[in-house]
Every structure is written in C-alpha cells, then in structure tokens.
Coordinates of C-alpha atoms and ligand atoms in Angstrom, one line a residue:
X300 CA 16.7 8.6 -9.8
X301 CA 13.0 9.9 -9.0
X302 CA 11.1 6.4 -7.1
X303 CA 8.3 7.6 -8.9
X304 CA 7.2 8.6 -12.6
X305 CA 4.2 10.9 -12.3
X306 CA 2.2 11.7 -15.6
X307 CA -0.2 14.2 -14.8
X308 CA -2.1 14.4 -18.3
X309 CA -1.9 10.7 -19.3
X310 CA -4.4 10.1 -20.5
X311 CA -7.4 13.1 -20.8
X312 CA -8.7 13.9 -16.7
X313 CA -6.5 11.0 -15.9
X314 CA -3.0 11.4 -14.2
X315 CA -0.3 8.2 -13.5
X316 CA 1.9 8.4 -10.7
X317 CA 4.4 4.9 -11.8
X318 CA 6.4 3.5 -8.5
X319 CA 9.8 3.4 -9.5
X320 CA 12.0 1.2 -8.0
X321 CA 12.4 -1.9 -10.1
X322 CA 15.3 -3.4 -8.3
X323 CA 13.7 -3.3 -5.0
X324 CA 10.6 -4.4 -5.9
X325 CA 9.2 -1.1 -5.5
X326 CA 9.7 -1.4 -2.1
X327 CA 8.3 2.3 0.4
X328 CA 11.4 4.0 1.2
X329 CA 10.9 7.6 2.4
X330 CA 12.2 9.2 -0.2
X331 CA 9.5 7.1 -2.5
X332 CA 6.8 7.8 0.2
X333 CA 7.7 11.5 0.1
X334 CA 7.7 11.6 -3.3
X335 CA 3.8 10.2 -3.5
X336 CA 2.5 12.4 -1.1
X337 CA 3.7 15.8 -2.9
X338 CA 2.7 14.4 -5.9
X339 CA -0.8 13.7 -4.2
X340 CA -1.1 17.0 -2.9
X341 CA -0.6 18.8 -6.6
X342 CA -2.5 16.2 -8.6
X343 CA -5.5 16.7 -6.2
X344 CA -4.7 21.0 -6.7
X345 CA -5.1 20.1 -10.7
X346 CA -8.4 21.0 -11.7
X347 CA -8.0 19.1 -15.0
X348 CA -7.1 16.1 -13.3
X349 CA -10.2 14.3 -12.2
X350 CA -8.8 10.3 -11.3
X351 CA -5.5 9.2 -10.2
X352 CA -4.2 6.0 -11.0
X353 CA -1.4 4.3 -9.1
X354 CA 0.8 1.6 -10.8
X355 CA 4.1 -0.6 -10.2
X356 CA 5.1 -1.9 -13.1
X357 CA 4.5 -6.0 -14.0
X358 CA 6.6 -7.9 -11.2
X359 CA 5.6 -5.9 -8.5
X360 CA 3.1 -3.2 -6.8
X361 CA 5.3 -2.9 -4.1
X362 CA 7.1 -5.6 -1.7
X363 CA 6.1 -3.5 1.3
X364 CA 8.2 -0.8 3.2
X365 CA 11.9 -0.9 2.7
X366 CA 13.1 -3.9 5.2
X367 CA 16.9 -2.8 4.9
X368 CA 16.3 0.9 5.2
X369 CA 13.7 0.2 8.6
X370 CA 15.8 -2.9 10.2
X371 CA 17.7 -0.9 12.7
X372 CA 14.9 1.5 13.9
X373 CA 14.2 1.8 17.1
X374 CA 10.4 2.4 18.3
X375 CA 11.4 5.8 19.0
X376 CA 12.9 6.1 15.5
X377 CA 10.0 5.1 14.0
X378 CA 7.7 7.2 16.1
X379 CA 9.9 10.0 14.9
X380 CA 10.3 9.4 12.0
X381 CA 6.4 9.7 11.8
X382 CA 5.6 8.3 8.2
X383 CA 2.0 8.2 9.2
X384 CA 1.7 11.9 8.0
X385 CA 2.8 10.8 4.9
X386 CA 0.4 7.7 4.4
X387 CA -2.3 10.2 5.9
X388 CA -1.8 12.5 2.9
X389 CA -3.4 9.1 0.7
X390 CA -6.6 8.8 2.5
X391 CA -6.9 12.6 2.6
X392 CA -6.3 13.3 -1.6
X393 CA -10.1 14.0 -2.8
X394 CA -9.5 12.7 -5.7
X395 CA -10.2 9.0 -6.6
X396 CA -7.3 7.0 -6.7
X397 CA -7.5 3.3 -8.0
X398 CA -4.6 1.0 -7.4
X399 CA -3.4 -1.1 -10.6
X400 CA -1.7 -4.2 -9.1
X401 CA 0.3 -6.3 -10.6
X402 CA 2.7 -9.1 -9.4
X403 CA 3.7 -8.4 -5.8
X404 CA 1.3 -6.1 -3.4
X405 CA 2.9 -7.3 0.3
X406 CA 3.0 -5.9 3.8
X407 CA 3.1 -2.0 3.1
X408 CA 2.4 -2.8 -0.9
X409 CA -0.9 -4.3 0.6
X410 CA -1.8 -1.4 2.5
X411 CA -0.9 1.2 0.0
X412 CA -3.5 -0.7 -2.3
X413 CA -6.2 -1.0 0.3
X414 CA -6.0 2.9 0.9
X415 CA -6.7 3.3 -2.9
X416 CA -10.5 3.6 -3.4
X417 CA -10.2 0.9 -5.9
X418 CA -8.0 -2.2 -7.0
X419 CA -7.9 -3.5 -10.7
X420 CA -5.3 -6.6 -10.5
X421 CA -3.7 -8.8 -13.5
X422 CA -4.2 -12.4 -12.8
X423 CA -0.5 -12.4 -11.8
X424 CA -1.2 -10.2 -8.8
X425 CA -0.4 -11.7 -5.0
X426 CA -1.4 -10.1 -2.2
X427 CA 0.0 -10.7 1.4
X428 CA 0.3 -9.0 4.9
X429 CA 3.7 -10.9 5.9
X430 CA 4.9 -8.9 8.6
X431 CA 4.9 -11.2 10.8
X432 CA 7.7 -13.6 9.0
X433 CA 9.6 -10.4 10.2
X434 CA 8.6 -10.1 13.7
X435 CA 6.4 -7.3 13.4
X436 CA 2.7 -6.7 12.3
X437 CA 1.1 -4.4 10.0
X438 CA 1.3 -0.5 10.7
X439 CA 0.2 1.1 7.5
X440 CA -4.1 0.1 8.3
X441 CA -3.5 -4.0 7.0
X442 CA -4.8 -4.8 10.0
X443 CA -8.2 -2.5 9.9
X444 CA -9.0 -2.6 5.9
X445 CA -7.7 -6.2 5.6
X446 CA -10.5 -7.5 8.0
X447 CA -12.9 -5.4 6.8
X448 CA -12.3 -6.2 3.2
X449 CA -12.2 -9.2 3.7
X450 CA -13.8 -10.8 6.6
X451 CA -12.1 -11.7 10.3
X452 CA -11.2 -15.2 9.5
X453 CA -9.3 -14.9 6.3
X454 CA -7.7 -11.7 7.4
X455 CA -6.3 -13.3 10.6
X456 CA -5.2 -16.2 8.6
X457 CA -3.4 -13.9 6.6
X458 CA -1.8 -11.5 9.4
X459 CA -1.2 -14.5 11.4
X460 CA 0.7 -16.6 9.0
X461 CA 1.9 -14.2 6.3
X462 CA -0.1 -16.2 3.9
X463 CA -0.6 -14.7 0.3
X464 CA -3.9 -14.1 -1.4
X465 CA -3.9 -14.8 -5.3
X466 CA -5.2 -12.4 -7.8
X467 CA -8.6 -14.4 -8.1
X468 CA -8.6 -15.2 -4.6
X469 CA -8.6 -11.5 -3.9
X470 CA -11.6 -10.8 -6.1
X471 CA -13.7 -13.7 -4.5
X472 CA -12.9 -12.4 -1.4
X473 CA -13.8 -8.7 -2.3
X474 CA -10.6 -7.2 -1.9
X475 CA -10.3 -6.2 -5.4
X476 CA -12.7 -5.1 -8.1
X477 CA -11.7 -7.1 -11.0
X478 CA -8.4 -9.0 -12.3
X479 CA -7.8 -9.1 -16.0
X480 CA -4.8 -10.2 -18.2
X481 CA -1.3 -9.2 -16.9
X482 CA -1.3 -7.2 -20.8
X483 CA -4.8 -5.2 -19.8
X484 CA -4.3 -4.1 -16.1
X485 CA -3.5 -1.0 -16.6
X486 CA -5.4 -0.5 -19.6
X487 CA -8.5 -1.6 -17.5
X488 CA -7.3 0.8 -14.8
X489 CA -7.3 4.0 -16.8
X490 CA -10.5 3.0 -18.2
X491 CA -12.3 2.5 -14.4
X492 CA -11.1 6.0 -14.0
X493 CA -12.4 7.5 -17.4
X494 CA -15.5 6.3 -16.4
X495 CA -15.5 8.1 -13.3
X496 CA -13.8 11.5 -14.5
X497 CA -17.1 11.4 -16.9
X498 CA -19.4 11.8 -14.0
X499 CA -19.5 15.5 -12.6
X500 CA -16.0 16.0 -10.3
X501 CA -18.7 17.7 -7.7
X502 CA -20.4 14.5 -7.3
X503 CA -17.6 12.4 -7.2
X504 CA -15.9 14.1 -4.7
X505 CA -18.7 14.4 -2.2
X506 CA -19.8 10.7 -3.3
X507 CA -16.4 9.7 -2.1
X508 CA -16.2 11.7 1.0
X509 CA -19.7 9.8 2.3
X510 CA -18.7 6.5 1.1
X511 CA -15.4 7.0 3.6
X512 CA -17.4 8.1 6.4
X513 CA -19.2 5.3 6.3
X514 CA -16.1 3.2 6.0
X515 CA -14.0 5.7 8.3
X516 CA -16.1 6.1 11.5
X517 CA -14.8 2.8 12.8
X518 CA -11.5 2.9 10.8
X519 CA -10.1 5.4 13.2
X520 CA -9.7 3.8 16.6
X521 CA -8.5 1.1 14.5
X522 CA -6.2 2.4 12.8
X523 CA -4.5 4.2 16.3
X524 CA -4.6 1.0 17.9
X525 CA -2.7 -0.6 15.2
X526 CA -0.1 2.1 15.0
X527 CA 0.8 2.1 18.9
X528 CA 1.1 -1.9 18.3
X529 CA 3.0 -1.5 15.3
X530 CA 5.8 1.1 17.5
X531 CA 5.5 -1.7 20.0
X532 CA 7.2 -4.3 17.5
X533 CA 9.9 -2.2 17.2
X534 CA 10.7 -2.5 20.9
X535 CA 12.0 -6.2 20.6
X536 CA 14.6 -8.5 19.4
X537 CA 12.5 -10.6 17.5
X538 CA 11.7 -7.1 15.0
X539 CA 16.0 -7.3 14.6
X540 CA 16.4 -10.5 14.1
X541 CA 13.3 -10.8 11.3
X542 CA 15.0 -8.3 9.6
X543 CA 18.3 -9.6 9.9
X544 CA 17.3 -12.6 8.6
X545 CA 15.4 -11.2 5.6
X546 CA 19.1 -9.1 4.5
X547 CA 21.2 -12.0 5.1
X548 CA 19.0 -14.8 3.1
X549 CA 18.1 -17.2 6.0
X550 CA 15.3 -18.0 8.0
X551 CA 14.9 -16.0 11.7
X552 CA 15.1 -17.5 15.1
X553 CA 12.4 -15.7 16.5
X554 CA 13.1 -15.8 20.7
X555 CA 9.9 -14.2 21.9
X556 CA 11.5 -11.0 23.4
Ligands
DAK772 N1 12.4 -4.1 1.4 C1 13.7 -4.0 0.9 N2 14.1 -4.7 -0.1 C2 13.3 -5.6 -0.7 C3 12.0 -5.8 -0.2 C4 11.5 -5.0 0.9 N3 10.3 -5.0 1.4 N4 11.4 -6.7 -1.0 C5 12.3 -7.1 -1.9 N5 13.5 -6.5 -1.7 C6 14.7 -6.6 -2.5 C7 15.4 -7.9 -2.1 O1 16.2 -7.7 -0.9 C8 16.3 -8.1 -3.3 O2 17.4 -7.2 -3.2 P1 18.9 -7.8 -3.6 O3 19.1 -9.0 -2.8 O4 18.8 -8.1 -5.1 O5 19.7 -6.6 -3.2 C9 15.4 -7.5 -4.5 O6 14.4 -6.7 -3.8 C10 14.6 -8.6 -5.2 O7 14.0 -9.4 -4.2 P2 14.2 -11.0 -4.1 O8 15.5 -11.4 -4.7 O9 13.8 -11.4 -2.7 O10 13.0 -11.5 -5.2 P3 12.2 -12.9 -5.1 O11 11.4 -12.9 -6.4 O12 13.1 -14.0 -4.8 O13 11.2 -12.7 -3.9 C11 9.6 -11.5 -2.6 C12 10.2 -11.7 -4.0 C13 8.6 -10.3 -2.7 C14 8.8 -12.8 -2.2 C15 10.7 -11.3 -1.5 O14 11.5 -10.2 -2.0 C16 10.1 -10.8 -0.2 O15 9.7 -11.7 0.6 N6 10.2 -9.5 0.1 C17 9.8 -9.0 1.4 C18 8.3 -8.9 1.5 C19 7.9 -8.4 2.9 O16 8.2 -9.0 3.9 N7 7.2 -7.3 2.8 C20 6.7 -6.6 4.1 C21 7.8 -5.6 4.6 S1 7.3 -4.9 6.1 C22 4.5 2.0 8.1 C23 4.0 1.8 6.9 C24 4.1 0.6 6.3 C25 4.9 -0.4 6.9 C26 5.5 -0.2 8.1 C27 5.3 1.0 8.7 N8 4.4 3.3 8.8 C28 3.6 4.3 8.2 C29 5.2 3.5 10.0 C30 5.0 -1.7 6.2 C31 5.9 -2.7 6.6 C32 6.2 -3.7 5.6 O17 5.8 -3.7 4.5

C-alpha cells in the first residue's frame, strides 16, 4: 500500500499529498518519507500546480518517526541511513506548502508541520516534541523552529518534558495560523492555498524564498547542531530502552548511559 495518496489537480492550482498510514498513526517510516519527497520534487516540476497541501487524515498528522522501525539503530545507522536528505527535499520544494493538522502532530509529526510554510489545525489538533519520553531529542529541526515559533521558555518546556500543546494553545502561541472545526480543516487549508495560487506564482516564489532567508540565516547552525546531538542519542542505552518501552506498553527505566 502507497503511505501516501497524492492528488496533484485537487482542487484547481492546488495539489494534496494525504499521509497514509492510518494504523500507525501516520507515523515517518522511510518508505513514507521517500514517498513525500519524490512527490515534492514533481509537484514543485508541475507548472499547473501552484500550492501544496499536506494532510493526515482526522486522528492523526503524524505520531512522529516510526519508533519500531528506528528502535535498534545505531548512531552509525542513523548517520547512514541519512534521512536528512530526505527532510531537506521539504524546505527546498519552491512551492508553498501548508500543513493541515489534525489530531496528533508529535516528535517528527511536529517537525514535518513546522517545515510547512503554514499550519491550519482543527480544534482537535495536539502538538508535542516528546522525544525525550524515549531517550532521545528532536532531530528533524523541533528544536530550532520550535523555539523560534514559539519562544525559548515554552519550547524548552515542551522538549524538556514532552509536554503537548493544544490546538488553541498553538495558535496563542503562534505556532499555527488558525484552528477551525475538526469538519473545516481541510476545507480551510485548500482555501489558504487558493488564495495564494491567485497571486502571481513569480511573486510567491521569490516572496517565499526571502521570507526563509530571513528565517534560515540562523536556522542553519541550528539545525547541524541539532542533528550531531540527535546521532549522539543514538549512542546510548537510554535511546534502547525508550524505545523498548514504547513497543512493549510500559514505562522506561531511563539509567543515564
Ligand atoms: N512509531 C511507530 N508506531 C507508532 C507511533 C510511532 N511514532 N505512534 C503510534 N504508533 C502505533 C502504536 O504502536 C500502535 O500500534 P499497535 O500497538 O496497534 O501495533 C498504533 O500506532 C496506535 O497507537 P496507540 O495504540 O498508542 O494509540 P493511542 O491513541 O493510545 O496513543 C499516541 C496515541 C500518539 C499518544 C501514542 O501512540 C504515542 O505516544 N505515540 C508515540 C509518539 C512519539 O513518541 N512520537 C515521537 C517519535 S520519535 C529524523 C527525523 C525525525 C525524527 C527522528 C529523526 N531524521 C531526519 C534522522 C523524529 C523522531 C520522532 O518522531
């Protein structure tokens, strides 16, 4: 089965790429990261696609990167593995993407929302950087866009704890642009980006391009910090036996090491 459902002509200048893993939560394995990028690369090679949205469906965004299919990585593995070419592909897509979030947007989830330009969330939306209930951290940029989205104190509350923002939490805070009824998010999504595919794709792509450079100048030693940190995690016992924990259904005994 495809992990994602891409519509290119959805709706007129308007493509929908649906994440597609119900079971899991939508949570990133590979194959679903993969997936996203090439259909990145083609929607943003489609001149009569001007705006991309991203969806999950109403339970979840996505529950973060696949625990069970990362849980006996090594930091070699992971470094490897290199799935930051993959998540690179997102920030690199000209195009404007907006995230439509509904029920769970954790650890991974999070950060694939926060690398959207914008977020429209229904009011049963929960967001949440709880990497750290597994003995890691963020890798995917929660750390960098979290903060800045957000402000240091709530962010480190957050990161620290694994605490969960709600929906209208998210929007006081300025994480998200606006939270509707769980029946209109999408709806309100596809409009946000009819709105923008009006304006002239010339504009919006070099109006983009600045607004990130502003935003990306100090995003970048940021986001390499983060991702030598993040390898870092997967150098201990305490990465194991959060994992562990999460597969079996108990609580970890985190050990420090
Ligand atoms: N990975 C794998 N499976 C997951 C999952 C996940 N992140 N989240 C949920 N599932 C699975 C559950 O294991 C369960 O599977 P079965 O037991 O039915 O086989 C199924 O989805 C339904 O979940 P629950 O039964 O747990 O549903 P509940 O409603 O009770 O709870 C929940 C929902 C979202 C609160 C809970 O599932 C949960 O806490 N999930 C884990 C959330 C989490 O810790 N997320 C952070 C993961 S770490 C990187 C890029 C990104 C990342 C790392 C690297 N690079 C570029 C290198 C990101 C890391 C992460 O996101």
């Amino acid at each position: 089965m495809d992990s994602i459902l891409v519509r290119p002509h959805f709706h007129p200048h308007i493509a929908l790429i649906q994440l597609n893993r119900p079971k899991e939560l939508n949570a990133l394995n590979l194959q679903l990261m993969a997936q996203l990028r090439d259909a990145l690369r083609q929607l943003d090679a489609d001149d009569a696609v001007r705006a991309i949205v991203i969806a999950g469906n109403e339970r979840a965004f996505a529950a973060g990167a696949d625990i069970k299919e990362m849980a006996n990585k090594s930091a070699i593995d992971m470094f490897l593995i290199d799935q930051f070419s993959t998540w690179d592909q997102i920030r690199k897509t000209k195009k404007p993407i907006i995230a439509a979030v509904s029920g769970f947007a954790l650890g991974g989830g999070c950060e694939l929302a926060m690398t959207c330009d914008m977020i429209i969330a229904s009011e049963t939306a929960v967001f949440g950087q709880p990497e750290i209930k597994l003995g890691i951290m963020p890798g995917a940029g929660g750390t960098q866009r979290l903060t800045r989205a957000i402000g240091k104190v709530k962010a480190m509350e957050m990161v620290l704890t694994g605490k969960y923002l709600t929906a209208r939490e998210a929007e006081q805070s300025g994480l998200v642009n606006k939270v509707v009824p769980v029946e209109l998010y999408l709806d309100e999504a596809i409009q946000l980006a009819s709105d923008i595919a009006a304006m002239s794709p010339v504009a919006v792509r070099l109006a983009k391009e600045s607004v990130n450079l502003a935003y990306d100048s100090l995003l970048n030693e940021g986001l390499h910090f983060e991702r030598k940190n993040f390898y870092l995690c997967f150098a201990s016992q305490d990465q194991l036996e959060g994992m562990a924990a999460f597969i079996e259904k108990r609580q970890p005994q985190f050990k420090g090491k």
